[in-house]
PDB file of C-alpha atoms in Angstrom:
ATOM      1  CA  UNK P   8      -8.111  33.246  -9.852  1.00 90.00           C
ATOM      2  CA  UNK P   9     -11.725  32.661  -8.929  1.00 92.00           C
ATOM      3  CA  UNK P  10     -11.574  33.765  -5.339  1.00 96.00           C
ATOM      4  CA  UNK P  11      -9.305  35.464  -2.813  1.00 97.00           C
ATOM      5  CA  UNK P  12      -8.341  32.256  -1.016  1.00 98.00           C
ATOM      6  CA  UNK P  13      -6.591  31.136  -4.218  1.00 97.00           C
ATOM      7  CA  UNK P  14      -4.690  34.445  -4.400  1.00 96.00           C
ATOM      8  CA  UNK P  15      -3.693  33.934  -0.765  1.00 97.00           C
ATOM      9  CA  UNK P  16      -2.489  30.391  -1.489  1.00 96.00           C
ATOM     10  CA  UNK P  17      -0.409  31.742  -4.338  1.00 94.00           C
ATOM     11  CA  UNK P  18       1.192  34.457  -2.185  1.00 94.00           C
ATOM     12  CA  UNK P  19       1.973  31.955   0.588  1.00 95.00           C
ATOM     13  CA  UNK P  20       3.626  29.692  -1.987  1.00 92.00           C
ATOM     14  CA  UNK P  21       5.924  32.676  -2.708  1.00 90.00           C
ATOM     15  CA  UNK P  22       6.708  32.944   1.014  1.00 93.00           C
ATOM     16  CA  UNK P  23       7.522  29.245   1.209  1.00 92.00           C
ATOM     17  CA  UNK P  24       9.690  29.510  -1.914  1.00 89.00           C
ATOM     18  CA  UNK P  25      11.504  32.446  -0.241  1.00 90.00           C
ATOM     19  CA  UNK P  26      12.501  30.128   2.593  1.00 92.00           C
ATOM     20  CA  UNK P  27      10.062  31.491   5.181  1.00 94.00           C
ATOM     21  CA  UNK P  28       9.502  29.337   8.266  1.00 95.00           C
ATOM     22  CA  UNK P  29       7.001  31.621   9.998  1.00 96.00           C
ATOM     23  CA  UNK P  30       4.060  32.719   7.921  1.00 97.00           C
ATOM     24  CA  UNK P  31       1.213  34.724   9.352  1.00 97.00           C
ATOM     25  CA  UNK P  32      -2.112  35.207   7.605  1.00 97.00           C
ATOM     26  CA  UNK P  33      -4.577  37.750   8.956  1.00 97.00           C
ATOM     27  CA  UNK P  34      -8.054  38.327   7.561  1.00 98.00           C
ATOM     28  CA  UNK P  35     -10.270  41.023   8.944  1.00 97.00           C
ATOM     29  CA  UNK P  36     -13.859  41.406   7.832  1.00 96.00           C
ATOM     30  CA  UNK P  37     -14.816  44.844   9.025  1.00 95.00           C
ATOM     31  CA  UNK P  38     -18.481  45.120   8.088  1.00 93.00           C
ATOM     32  CA  UNK P  39     -19.006  48.442   9.873  1.00 94.00           C
ATOM     33  CA  UNK P  40     -16.025  50.029   8.140  1.00 95.00           C
ATOM     34  CA  UNK P  41     -16.915  48.219   4.876  1.00 97.00           C
ATOM     35  CA  UNK P  42     -13.388  46.928   4.577  1.00 97.00           C
ATOM     36  CA  UNK P  43     -11.846  43.549   3.894  1.00 98.00           C
ATOM     37  CA  UNK P  44      -8.234  43.351   4.959  1.00 98.00           C
ATOM     38  CA  UNK P  45      -5.833  40.539   4.112  1.00 98.00           C
ATOM     39  CA  UNK P  46      -2.308  40.494   5.509  1.00 98.00           C
ATOM     40  CA  UNK P  47       0.397  37.962   4.790  1.00 97.00           C
ATOM     41  CA  UNK P  48       3.636  38.352   6.712  1.00 97.00           C
ATOM     42  CA  UNK P  49       6.647  36.096   6.366  1.00 96.00           C
ATOM     43  CA  UNK P  50      10.223  35.808   7.542  1.00 96.00           C
ATOM     44  CA  UNK P  51      11.580  34.696   4.172  1.00 93.00           C
ATOM     45  CA  UNK P  52      14.607  36.135   2.452  1.00 92.00           C
ATOM     46  CA  UNK P  53      12.769  39.319   1.447  1.00 91.00           C
ATOM     47  CA  UNK P  54      13.377  41.578  -1.525  1.00 90.00           C
ATOM     48  CA  UNK P  55      15.668  44.531  -2.171  1.00 89.00           C
ATOM     49  CA  UNK P  56      14.231  47.854  -3.348  1.00 88.00           C
ATOM     50  CA  UNK P  57      14.685  47.123  -7.016  1.00 86.00           C
ATOM     51  CA  UNK P  58      13.014  43.702  -6.813  1.00 85.00           C
ATOM     52  CA  UNK P  59      10.219  45.146  -4.695  1.00 85.00           C
ATOM     53  CA  UNK P  60       9.451  47.789  -7.321  1.00 83.00           C
ATOM     54  CA  UNK P  61       9.344  45.123 -10.012  1.00 82.00           C
ATOM     55  CA  UNK P  62       7.362  42.598  -7.983  1.00 81.00           C
ATOM     56  CA  UNK P  63       3.957  43.874  -9.110  1.00 77.00           C
ATOM     57  CA  UNK P  64       5.028  43.963 -12.751  1.00 78.00           C
ATOM     58  CA  UNK P  65       3.539  40.935 -14.549  1.00 76.00           C
ATOM     59  CA  UNK P  66       6.615  40.714 -16.744  1.00 75.00           C
ATOM     60  CA  UNK P  67       8.910  40.225 -13.796  1.00 71.00           C
ATOM     61  CA  UNK P  68       9.658  36.857 -12.211  1.00 71.00           C
ATOM     62  CA  UNK P  69      12.504  35.222 -10.336  1.00 70.00           C
ATOM     63  CA  UNK P  70      11.560  31.870 -11.846  1.00 64.00           C
ATOM     64  CA  UNK P  71      13.741  30.224 -14.411  1.00 58.00           C
ATOM     65  CA  UNK P  72      10.883  28.183 -15.787  1.00 58.00           C
ATOM     66  CA  UNK P  73       8.876  30.939 -17.428  1.00 59.00           C
ATOM     67  CA  UNK P  74       9.131  34.601 -18.319  1.00 56.00           C
ATOM     68  CA  UNK P  75       6.133  36.095 -16.528  1.00 56.00           C
ATOM     69  CA  UNK P  76       5.271  36.338 -12.822  1.00 64.00           C
ATOM     70  CA  UNK P  77       1.607  36.844 -12.275  1.00 79.00           C
ATOM     71  CA  UNK P  78       1.044  36.160  -8.581  1.00 85.00           C
ATOM     72  CA  UNK P  79       1.387  39.603  -7.000  1.00 90.00           C
ATOM     73  CA  UNK P  80       0.231  41.472 -10.091  1.00 90.00           C
ATOM     74  CA  UNK P  81      -3.034  39.514 -10.147  1.00 93.00           C
ATOM     75  CA  UNK P  82      -3.620  40.236  -6.462  1.00 95.00           C
ATOM     76  CA  UNK P  83      -2.932  43.928  -7.127  1.00 94.00           C
ATOM     77  CA  UNK P  84      -5.488  43.826  -9.917  1.00 94.00           C
ATOM     78  CA  UNK P  85      -8.062  42.118  -7.680  1.00 96.00           C
ATOM     79  CA  UNK P  86      -7.692  44.912  -5.096  1.00 97.00           C
ATOM     80  CA  UNK P  87      -7.997  47.616  -7.767  1.00 96.00           C
ATOM     81  CA  UNK P  88     -11.162  46.073  -9.152  1.00 97.00           C
ATOM     82  CA  UNK P  89     -12.709  46.380  -5.687  1.00 97.00           C
ATOM     83  CA  UNK P  90     -11.567  49.998  -5.111  1.00 97.00           C
ATOM     84  CA  UNK P  91      -8.842  48.788  -2.749  1.00 97.00           C
ATOM     85  CA  UNK P  92      -5.070  48.778  -2.644  1.00 96.00           C
ATOM     86  CA  UNK P  93      -2.068  46.508  -2.293  1.00 95.00           C
ATOM     87  CA  UNK P  94       0.902  47.355  -0.130  1.00 95.00           C
ATOM     88  CA  UNK P  95       4.082  45.292  -0.269  1.00 93.00           C
ATOM     89  CA  UNK P  96       6.905  45.951   2.170  1.00 93.00           C
ATOM     90  CA  UNK P  97      10.076  43.950   2.219  1.00 92.00           C
ATOM     91  CA  UNK P  98      13.677  44.006   3.358  1.00 92.00           C
ATOM     92  CA  UNK P  99      16.416  41.609   2.364  1.00 93.00           C
ATOM     93  CA  UNK P 100      16.937  39.097   5.147  1.00 93.00           C
ATOM     94  CA  UNK P 101      13.933  40.370   7.095  1.00 93.00           C
ATOM     95  CA  UNK P 102      10.931  39.063   5.228  1.00 94.00           C
ATOM     96  CA  UNK P 103       7.947  40.453   3.396  1.00 94.00           C
ATOM     97  CA  UNK P 104       4.679  41.988   4.552  1.00 96.00           C
ATOM     98  CA  UNK P 105       1.780  42.147   2.151  1.00 96.00           C
ATOM     99  CA  UNK P 106      -1.434  44.008   2.900  1.00 97.00           C
ATOM    100  CA  UNK P 107      -4.398  43.862   0.544  1.00 97.00           C
ATOM    101  CA  UNK P 108      -7.423  46.075   1.115  1.00 98.00           C
ATOM    102  CA  UNK P 109     -10.824  45.712  -0.536  1.00 98.00           C
ATOM    103  CA  UNK P 110     -14.102  47.580  -0.261  1.00 97.00           C
ATOM    104  CA  UNK P 111     -16.097  44.843   1.448  1.00 97.00           C
ATOM    105  CA  UNK P 112     -19.393  45.197  -0.394  1.00 96.00           C
ATOM    106  CA  UNK P 113     -17.911  46.265  -3.739  1.00 97.00           C
ATOM    107  CA  UNK P 114     -19.692  44.437  -6.535  1.00 97.00           C
ATOM    108  CA  UNK P 115     -16.389  43.367  -8.090  1.00 97.00           C
ATOM    109  CA  UNK P 116     -14.822  42.203  -4.832  1.00 97.00           C
ATOM    110  CA  UNK P 117     -14.048  38.517  -5.283  1.00 97.00           C
ATOM    111  CA  UNK P 118     -15.498  36.160  -2.674  1.00 97.00           C
ATOM    112  CA  UNK P 119     -13.112  34.955  -0.009  1.00 97.00           C
ATOM    113  CA  UNK P 120     -13.413  31.305  -1.035  1.00 97.00           C
ATOM    114  CA  UNK P 121     -12.247  28.283   0.903  1.00 97.00           C
ATOM    115  CA  UNK P 122      -9.602  29.436   3.378  1.00 97.00           C
ATOM    116  CA  UNK P 123      -9.546  26.065   5.152  1.00 97.00           C
ATOM    117  CA  UNK P 124      -8.354  24.404   1.975  1.00 97.00           C
ATOM    118  CA  UNK P 125      -5.789  27.126   1.318  1.00 97.00           C
ATOM    119  CA  UNK P 126      -4.240  26.768   4.767  1.00 97.00           C
ATOM    120  CA  UNK P 127      -4.138  22.971   4.669  1.00 96.00           C
ATOM    121  CA  UNK P 128      -2.733  22.965   1.126  1.00 96.00           C
ATOM    122  CA  UNK P 129       0.120  25.126   2.440  1.00 96.00           C
ATOM    123  CA  UNK P 130       0.743  22.744   5.337  1.00 95.00           C
ATOM    124  CA  UNK P 131       0.623  19.700   3.038  1.00 93.00           C
ATOM    125  CA  UNK P 132       3.098  21.190   0.606  1.00 89.00           C
ATOM    126  CA  UNK P 133       5.727  22.789   2.787  1.00 86.00           C
ATOM    127  CA  UNK P 134       8.475  21.512   5.009  1.00 84.00           C
ATOM    128  CA  UNK P 135       7.256  20.314   8.425  1.00 83.00           C
ATOM    129  CA  UNK P 136       9.538  23.040   9.840  1.00 88.00           C
ATOM    130  CA  UNK P 137       7.376  25.817   8.404  1.00 93.00           C
ATOM    131  CA  UNK P 138       4.786  27.271  10.758  1.00 96.00           C
ATOM    132  CA  UNK P 139       1.548  28.955   9.834  1.00 96.00           C
ATOM    133  CA  UNK P 140      -0.537  31.211  11.980  1.00 95.00           C
ATOM    134  CA  UNK P 141      -3.963  32.167  10.712  1.00 96.00           C
ATOM    135  CA  UNK P 142      -6.133  34.733  12.404  1.00 95.00           C
ATOM    136  CA  UNK P 143      -9.569  35.540  11.038  1.00 96.00           C
ATOM    137  CA  UNK P 144     -11.722  38.216  12.544  1.00 95.00           C
ATOM    138  CA  UNK P 145     -15.262  39.188  11.727  1.00 93.00           C
ATOM    139  CA  UNK P 146     -16.713  41.919  13.879  1.00 88.00           C
ATOM    140  CA  UNK P 147     -15.976  40.899  17.467  1.00 86.00           C
ATOM    141  CA  UNK P 148     -15.573  37.215  16.559  1.00 89.00           C
ATOM    142  CA  UNK P 149     -12.160  35.737  16.041  1.00 91.00           C
ATOM    143  CA  UNK P 150     -10.758  32.399  14.926  1.00 92.00           C
ATOM    144  CA  UNK P 151      -7.123  31.586  15.566  1.00 93.00           C
ATOM    145  CA  UNK P 152      -5.234  28.647  14.134  1.00 93.00           C
ATOM    146  CA  UNK P 153      -1.583  27.968  14.818  1.00 93.00           C
ATOM    147  CA  UNK P 154       0.454  25.028  13.546  1.00 93.00           C
ATOM    148  CA  UNK P 155       2.982  25.595  16.342  1.00 92.00           C
ATOM    149  CA  UNK P 156       0.330  24.756  18.913  1.00 88.00           C
ATOM    150  CA  UNK P 157      -0.912  21.781  16.924  1.00 91.00           C
ATOM    151  CA  UNK P 158       2.590  20.357  16.508  1.00 91.00           C
ATOM    152  CA  UNK P 159       3.033  20.438  20.284  1.00 89.00           C
ATOM    153  CA  UNK P 160      -0.102  18.337  20.606  1.00 89.00           C
ATOM    154  CA  UNK P 161       1.018  16.011  17.816  1.00 90.00           C
ATOM    155  CA  UNK P 162       4.101  15.156  19.799  1.00 87.00           C
ATOM    156  CA  UNK P 163       6.343  14.203  16.891  1.00 85.00           C
ATOM    157  CA  UNK P 164       3.704  12.871  14.508  1.00 88.00           C
ATOM    158  CA  UNK P 165       4.068  14.591  11.105  1.00 88.00           C
ATOM    159  CA  UNK P 166       1.556  17.403  10.610  1.00 91.00           C
ATOM    160  CA  UNK P 167       1.522  16.828   6.847  1.00 89.00           C
ATOM    161  CA  UNK P 168       0.091  13.326   7.133  1.00 90.00           C
ATOM    162  CA  UNK P 169      -3.043  13.194   4.908  1.00 91.00           C
ATOM    163  CA  UNK P 170      -5.219  12.087   7.807  1.00 90.00           C
ATOM    164  CA  UNK P 171      -4.101  15.014  10.007  1.00 92.00           C
ATOM    165  CA  UNK P 172      -4.334  17.512   7.137  1.00 94.00           C
ATOM    166  CA  UNK P 173      -7.941  16.540   6.407  1.00 94.00           C
ATOM    167  CA  UNK P 174      -8.825  16.684  10.094  1.00 93.00           C
ATOM    168  CA  UNK P 175      -7.367  20.196  10.367  1.00 94.00           C
ATOM    169  CA  UNK P 176      -9.252  21.239   7.254  1.00 94.00           C
ATOM    170  CA  UNK P 177     -12.542  20.211   8.854  1.00 92.00           C
ATOM    171  CA  UNK P 178     -11.603  22.032  12.069  1.00 91.00           C
ATOM    172  CA  UNK P 179     -10.797  25.279  10.275  1.00 93.00           C
ATOM    173  CA  UNK P 180     -13.990  25.032   8.216  1.00 93.00           C
ATOM    174  CA  UNK P 181     -16.095  24.594  11.328  1.00 91.00           C
ATOM    175  CA  UNK P 182     -14.282  27.382  13.168  1.00 90.00           C
ATOM    176  CA  UNK P 183     -14.798  29.794  10.274  1.00 93.00           C
ATOM    177  CA  UNK P 184     -18.460  28.842  10.000  1.00 92.00           C
ATOM    178  CA  UNK P 185     -18.824  29.590  13.688  1.00 89.00           C
ATOM    179  CA  UNK P 186     -17.473  33.140  13.362  1.00 89.00           C
ATOM    180  CA  UNK P 187     -19.621  33.763  10.289  1.00 87.00           C
ATOM    181  CA  UNK P 188     -22.673  32.772  12.285  1.00 84.00           C
ATOM    182  CA  UNK P 189     -21.541  35.079  15.062  1.00 78.00           C
ATOM    183  CA  UNK P 190     -21.291  32.397  17.700  1.00 66.00           C
ATOM    184  CA  UNK P 191     -20.717  33.559  21.248  1.00 57.00           C
ATOM    185  CA  UNK P 192     -17.171  34.456  22.161  1.00 49.00           C
ATOM    186  CA  UNK P 193     -16.705  31.627  24.646  1.00 49.00           C
ATOM    187  CA  UNK P 194     -17.723  29.105  22.020  1.00 50.00           C
ATOM    188  CA  UNK P 195     -15.211  30.577  19.626  1.00 50.00           C
ATOM    189  CA  UNK P 196     -12.516  30.287  22.230  1.00 49.00           C
ATOM    190  CA  UNK P 197     -12.920  26.531  22.073  1.00 48.00           C
ATOM    191  CA  UNK P 198     -11.743  26.598  18.482  1.00 50.00           C
ATOM    192  CA  UNK P 199      -8.433  28.098  19.423  1.00 52.00           C
ATOM    193  CA  UNK P 200      -6.041  25.218  19.337  1.00 49.00           C
ATOM    194  CA  UNK P 201      -3.555  25.192  22.120  1.00 43.00           C
ATOM    195  CA  UNK P 202      -5.724  26.975  24.638  1.00 42.00           C
ATOM    196  CA  UNK P 203      -6.308  24.950  27.743  1.00 39.00           C
ATOM    197  CA  UNK P 204      -9.943  24.076  27.864  1.00 35.00           C
TER     198      UNK P 204
ATOM    199  CA  UNK T  28     -22.622  23.128  17.592  1.00 36.00           C
ATOM    200  CA  UNK T  29     -19.732  20.733  17.898  1.00 44.00           C
ATOM    201  CA  UNK T  30     -17.290  21.643  20.625  1.00 47.00           C
ATOM    202  CA  UNK T  31     -13.656  21.224  21.490  1.00 47.00           C
ATOM    203  CA  UNK T  32     -11.568  19.057  19.203  1.00 69.00           C
ATOM    204  CA  UNK T  33      -8.255  18.766  21.031  1.00 73.00           C
ATOM    205  CA  UNK T  34      -9.278  15.271  22.179  1.00 79.00           C
ATOM    206  CA  UNK T  35     -10.084  14.302  18.594  1.00 85.00           C
ATOM    207  CA  UNK T  36      -6.724  15.606  17.428  1.00 87.00           C
ATOM    208  CA  UNK T  37      -4.982  13.414  19.987  1.00 87.00           C
ATOM    209  CA  UNK T  38      -7.025  10.383  18.920  1.00 87.00           C
ATOM    210  CA  UNK T  39      -6.068  10.887  15.284  1.00 88.00           C
ATOM    211  CA  UNK T  40      -2.472  11.488  16.321  1.00 89.00           C
ATOM    212  CA  UNK T  41      -2.312   8.110  18.049  1.00 87.00           C
ATOM    213  CA  UNK T  42      -3.908   6.391  15.081  1.00 85.00           C
ATOM    214  CA  UNK T  43      -1.527   8.075  12.645  1.00 85.00           C
ATOM    215  CA  UNK T  44       1.489   7.352  14.838  1.00 82.00           C
ATOM    216  CA  UNK T  45       1.112   3.652  14.088  1.00 75.00           C
ATOM    217  CA  UNK T  46       1.180   4.157  10.322  1.00 71.00           C
ATOM    218  CA  UNK T  47       3.367   7.276  10.079  1.00 63.00           C
ATOM    219  CA  UNK T  48       6.545   5.338  10.812  1.00 57.00           C
ATOM    220  CA  UNK T  49       5.807   3.281   7.754  1.00 58.00           C
ATOM    221  CA  UNK T  50       5.029   6.331   5.636  1.00 60.00           C
ATOM    222  CA  UNK T  51       8.210   8.186   6.492  1.00 60.00           C
ATOM    223  CA  UNK T  52      10.476   5.176   6.646  1.00 62.00           C
ATOM    224  CA  UNK T  53       9.712   3.490   3.378  1.00 71.00           C
ATOM    225  CA  UNK T  54       7.316   5.510   1.304  1.00 83.00           C
ATOM    226  CA  UNK T  55       6.640   3.558  -1.834  1.00 90.00           C
ATOM    227  CA  UNK T  56       5.210   6.449  -3.807  1.00 93.00           C
ATOM    228  CA  UNK T  57       5.516  10.233  -3.835  1.00 93.00           C
ATOM    229  CA  UNK T  58       3.026  12.507  -5.554  1.00 96.00           C
ATOM    230  CA  UNK T  59       4.005  16.130  -6.220  1.00 95.00           C
ATOM    231  CA  UNK T  60       1.136  18.433  -7.171  1.00 96.00           C
ATOM    232  CA  UNK T  61       2.384  21.581  -8.932  1.00 95.00           C
ATOM    233  CA  UNK T  62       1.174  24.582  -6.946  1.00 95.00           C
ATOM    234  CA  UNK T  63       2.509  27.575  -8.878  1.00 91.00           C
ATOM    235  CA  UNK T  64       0.299  30.533  -9.835  1.00 91.00           C
ATOM    236  CA  UNK T  65      -0.687  28.729 -13.032  1.00 92.00           C
ATOM    237  CA  UNK T  66      -1.488  25.475 -11.244  1.00 95.00           C
ATOM    238  CA  UNK T  67      -3.535  27.209  -8.550  1.00 96.00           C
ATOM    239  CA  UNK T  68      -5.541  29.166 -11.125  1.00 94.00           C
ATOM    240  CA  UNK T  69      -6.233  25.945 -13.046  1.00 96.00           C
ATOM    241  CA  UNK T  70      -7.525  23.978 -10.049  1.00 96.00           C
ATOM    242  CA  UNK T  71      -4.476  22.337  -8.427  1.00 97.00           C
ATOM    243  CA  UNK T  72      -5.822  22.903  -4.911  1.00 97.00           C
ATOM    244  CA  UNK T  73      -8.898  20.759  -5.608  1.00 97.00           C
ATOM    245  CA  UNK T  74      -6.689  18.061  -7.143  1.00 98.00           C
ATOM    246  CA  UNK T  75      -4.536  17.984  -3.989  1.00 97.00           C
ATOM    247  CA  UNK T  76      -7.472  17.869  -1.568  1.00 96.00           C
ATOM    248  CA  UNK T  77      -9.191  15.142  -3.612  1.00 97.00           C
ATOM    249  CA  UNK T  78      -5.987  13.118  -3.606  1.00 97.00           C
ATOM    250  CA  UNK T  79      -5.615  13.393   0.181  1.00 96.00           C
ATOM    251  CA  UNK T  80      -9.224  12.294   0.622  1.00 96.00           C
ATOM    252  CA  UNK T  81      -8.758   9.258  -1.623  1.00 96.00           C
ATOM    253  CA  UNK T  82      -5.543   8.291   0.170  1.00 95.00           C
ATOM    254  CA  UNK T  83      -7.409   8.408   3.475  1.00 92.00           C
ATOM    255  CA  UNK T  84     -10.363   6.472   2.047  1.00 94.00           C
ATOM    256  CA  UNK T  85      -8.143   3.727   0.644  1.00 94.00           C
ATOM    257  CA  UNK T  86      -6.014   3.708   3.806  1.00 90.00           C
ATOM    258  CA  UNK T  87      -2.781   4.012   1.825  1.00 90.00           C
ATOM    259  CA  UNK T  88      -0.013   4.450   4.370  1.00 85.00           C
ATOM    260  CA  UNK T  89       2.969   4.361   2.017  1.00 88.00           C
ATOM    261  CA  UNK T  90       2.182   7.374  -0.186  1.00 92.00           C
ATOM    262  CA  UNK T  91       3.678  10.834   0.398  1.00 91.00           C
ATOM    263  CA  UNK T  92       1.999  13.944  -1.008  1.00 93.00           C
ATOM    264  CA  UNK T  93       3.791  17.238  -1.519  1.00 93.00           C
ATOM    265  CA  UNK T  94       3.681  20.327  -3.747  1.00 94.00           C
ATOM    266  CA  UNK T  95       6.122  22.163  -6.006  1.00 92.00           C
ATOM    267  CA  UNK T  96       6.211  25.376  -7.995  1.00 88.00           C
ATOM    268  CA  UNK T  97       5.599  26.034 -11.663  1.00 84.00           C
ATOM    269  CA  UNK T  98       7.310  23.574 -13.973  1.00 81.00           C
ATOM    270  CA  UNK T  99       7.139  25.834 -17.006  1.00 82.00           C
ATOM    271  CA  UNK T 100       4.250  24.206 -18.807  1.00 88.00           C
ATOM    272  CA  UNK T 101       1.506  26.479 -17.509  1.00 88.00           C
ATOM    273  CA  UNK T 102      -0.979  25.695 -20.277  1.00 91.00           C
ATOM    274  CA  UNK T 103      -1.156  22.041 -19.225  1.00 94.00           C
ATOM    275  CA  UNK T 104      -1.871  22.656 -15.526  1.00 94.00           C
ATOM    276  CA  UNK T 105      -2.987  21.235 -13.166  1.00 97.00           C
ATOM    277  CA  UNK T 106      -0.037  18.894 -13.246  1.00 96.00           C
ATOM    278  CA  UNK T 107       1.317  16.250 -10.889  1.00 96.00           C
ATOM    279  CA  UNK T 108       4.406  14.089 -10.822  1.00 95.00           C
ATOM    280  CA  UNK T 109       4.168  10.515  -9.594  1.00 96.00           C
ATOM    281  CA  UNK T 110       7.323   8.775  -8.415  1.00 94.00           C
ATOM    282  CA  UNK T 111       7.235   5.112  -7.506  1.00 94.00           C
ATOM    283  CA  UNK T 112      10.407   4.043  -5.707  1.00 91.00           C
ATOM    284  CA  UNK T 113      12.917   2.658  -8.166  1.00 89.00           C
ATOM    285  CA  UNK T 114      10.953   3.815 -11.229  1.00 91.00           C
ATOM    286  CA  UNK T 115      11.356   6.989 -13.315  1.00 90.00           C
ATOM    287  CA  UNK T 116       8.939   9.825 -12.395  1.00 92.00           C
ATOM    288  CA  UNK T 117       5.859  10.335 -14.547  1.00 94.00           C
ATOM    289  CA  UNK T 118       4.287  13.763 -15.175  1.00 94.00           C
ATOM    290  CA  UNK T 119       0.534  13.964 -15.601  1.00 96.00           C
ATOM    291  CA  UNK T 120      -1.155  16.979 -17.198  1.00 96.00           C
ATOM    292  CA  UNK T 121      -4.599  18.660 -17.525  1.00 96.00           C
ATOM    293  CA  UNK T 122      -5.695  17.050 -14.268  1.00 97.00           C
ATOM    294  CA  UNK T 123      -9.010  17.049 -12.461  1.00 97.00           C
ATOM    295  CA  UNK T 124      -9.759  15.381  -9.110  1.00 97.00           C
ATOM    296  CA  UNK T 125     -11.409  12.540 -11.084  1.00 97.00           C
ATOM    297  CA  UNK T 126      -8.340  11.963 -13.264  1.00 97.00           C
ATOM    298  CA  UNK T 127      -6.148  12.074 -10.162  1.00 98.00           C
ATOM    299  CA  UNK T 128      -8.298   9.364  -8.593  1.00 97.00           C
ATOM    300  CA  UNK T 129      -7.777   7.112 -11.647  1.00 97.00           C
ATOM    301  CA  UNK T 130      -4.027   7.734 -11.439  1.00 97.00           C
ATOM    302  CA  UNK T 131      -4.089   6.794  -7.761  1.00 97.00           C
ATOM    303  CA  UNK T 132      -6.014   3.595  -8.432  1.00 97.00           C
ATOM    304  CA  UNK T 133      -4.104   2.489 -11.515  1.00 97.00           C
ATOM    305  CA  UNK T 134      -0.579   3.885 -11.250  1.00 96.00           C
ATOM    306  CA  UNK T 135       0.042   4.324  -7.527  1.00 96.00           C
ATOM    307  CA  UNK T 136      -1.820   1.266  -6.285  1.00 95.00           C
ATOM    308  CA  UNK T 137      -1.381  -1.151  -9.210  1.00 94.00           C
ATOM    309  CA  UNK T 138       1.754   0.248 -10.847  1.00 93.00           C
ATOM    310  CA  UNK T 139       0.289   0.800 -14.343  1.00 94.00           C
ATOM    311  CA  UNK T 140       1.093   4.197 -15.827  1.00 95.00           C
ATOM    312  CA  UNK T 141      -2.082   5.943 -17.043  1.00 95.00           C
ATOM    313  CA  UNK T 142      -0.784   6.730 -20.532  1.00 92.00           C
ATOM    314  CA  UNK T 143      -3.725   8.855 -21.646  1.00 92.00           C
ATOM    315  CA  UNK T 144      -3.033  11.504 -18.949  1.00 95.00           C
ATOM    316  CA  UNK T 145       0.761  11.298 -18.933  1.00 94.00           C
ATOM    317  CA  UNK T 146       2.980  13.938 -20.495  1.00 88.00           C
ATOM    318  CA  UNK T 147       6.459  12.530 -20.184  1.00 64.00           C
ATOM    319  CA  UNK T 148       8.821  10.624 -18.001  1.00 58.00           C
ATOM    320  CA  UNK T 149      11.539  12.789 -16.482  1.00 56.00           C
ATOM    321  CA  UNK T 150      12.901  14.653 -13.492  1.00 61.00           C
ATOM    322  CA  UNK T 151      11.303  17.204 -11.219  1.00 65.00           C
ATOM    323  CA  UNK T 152      12.161  20.734 -10.191  1.00 66.00           C
ATOM    324  CA  UNK T 153      10.940  21.605  -6.701  1.00 67.00           C
ATOM    325  CA  UNK T 154      11.102  24.831  -4.743  1.00 60.00           C
TER     326      UNK T 154
END
């Protein structure tokens, strides 16, 4: 995987495959603390202890189509390369919580990549019933994106329509650019879908 | 800096509402881009985004796009399956956004299978 947004896409695909309907993605860029934090929480079917232990093992997979499962093990490797860690917590029937930590300025820390495309790829590919919440914080700037709020506004029109997907992609891109530039908080607020403005 | 987009979202919603009925009611074609670990690592996300852009550009309102997991042929990713209503599905392999565009123009729009990119004709396993 070239960048972290592709790892994130891969992990979310696992959540969707596990039947999750609420998926939360949190990214925190803590420059002062020199930490990059990525959290992916879902309400999918979860894993029992034994499966959880095996989940990071590249030679473990639940798939019938091949004999290796590289998703989580590659993310674990990416954290290790950047002096970070990967924490996976899960309970059957409750869902899974994944936290990846990276040293922000570590030379081997992969770039974040295109998160807008990752989020919209997830929306395009999953059931319209699945909801995604994406929160991205950098310093005191925050971008929040929630498909629940957008669906309310769409009033029955399918969120996975190509036209809507591409529109949302542009919106997320612009919102993320705004927090990278350190736009003023009230400007950022305008990017929060669903807020009355 | 561009501001608030809720109004834009509602505009697009109303535009899409007119065509969405058609898309959901009688989709003529369905494209499934394989989005397993192997597909993602090989560039499937770019293939999907390129496809959505071309569908918008060509104003195709009877094509559905979705994703699936790994199909077990990781070395030939990115892969996509094209299903035209009433015809057997066709799997395409070693894709790039450019190849996907040709498939859209020739197979999905005109109905001619792009033999040079096709792997096989068969069924699909989705997650």
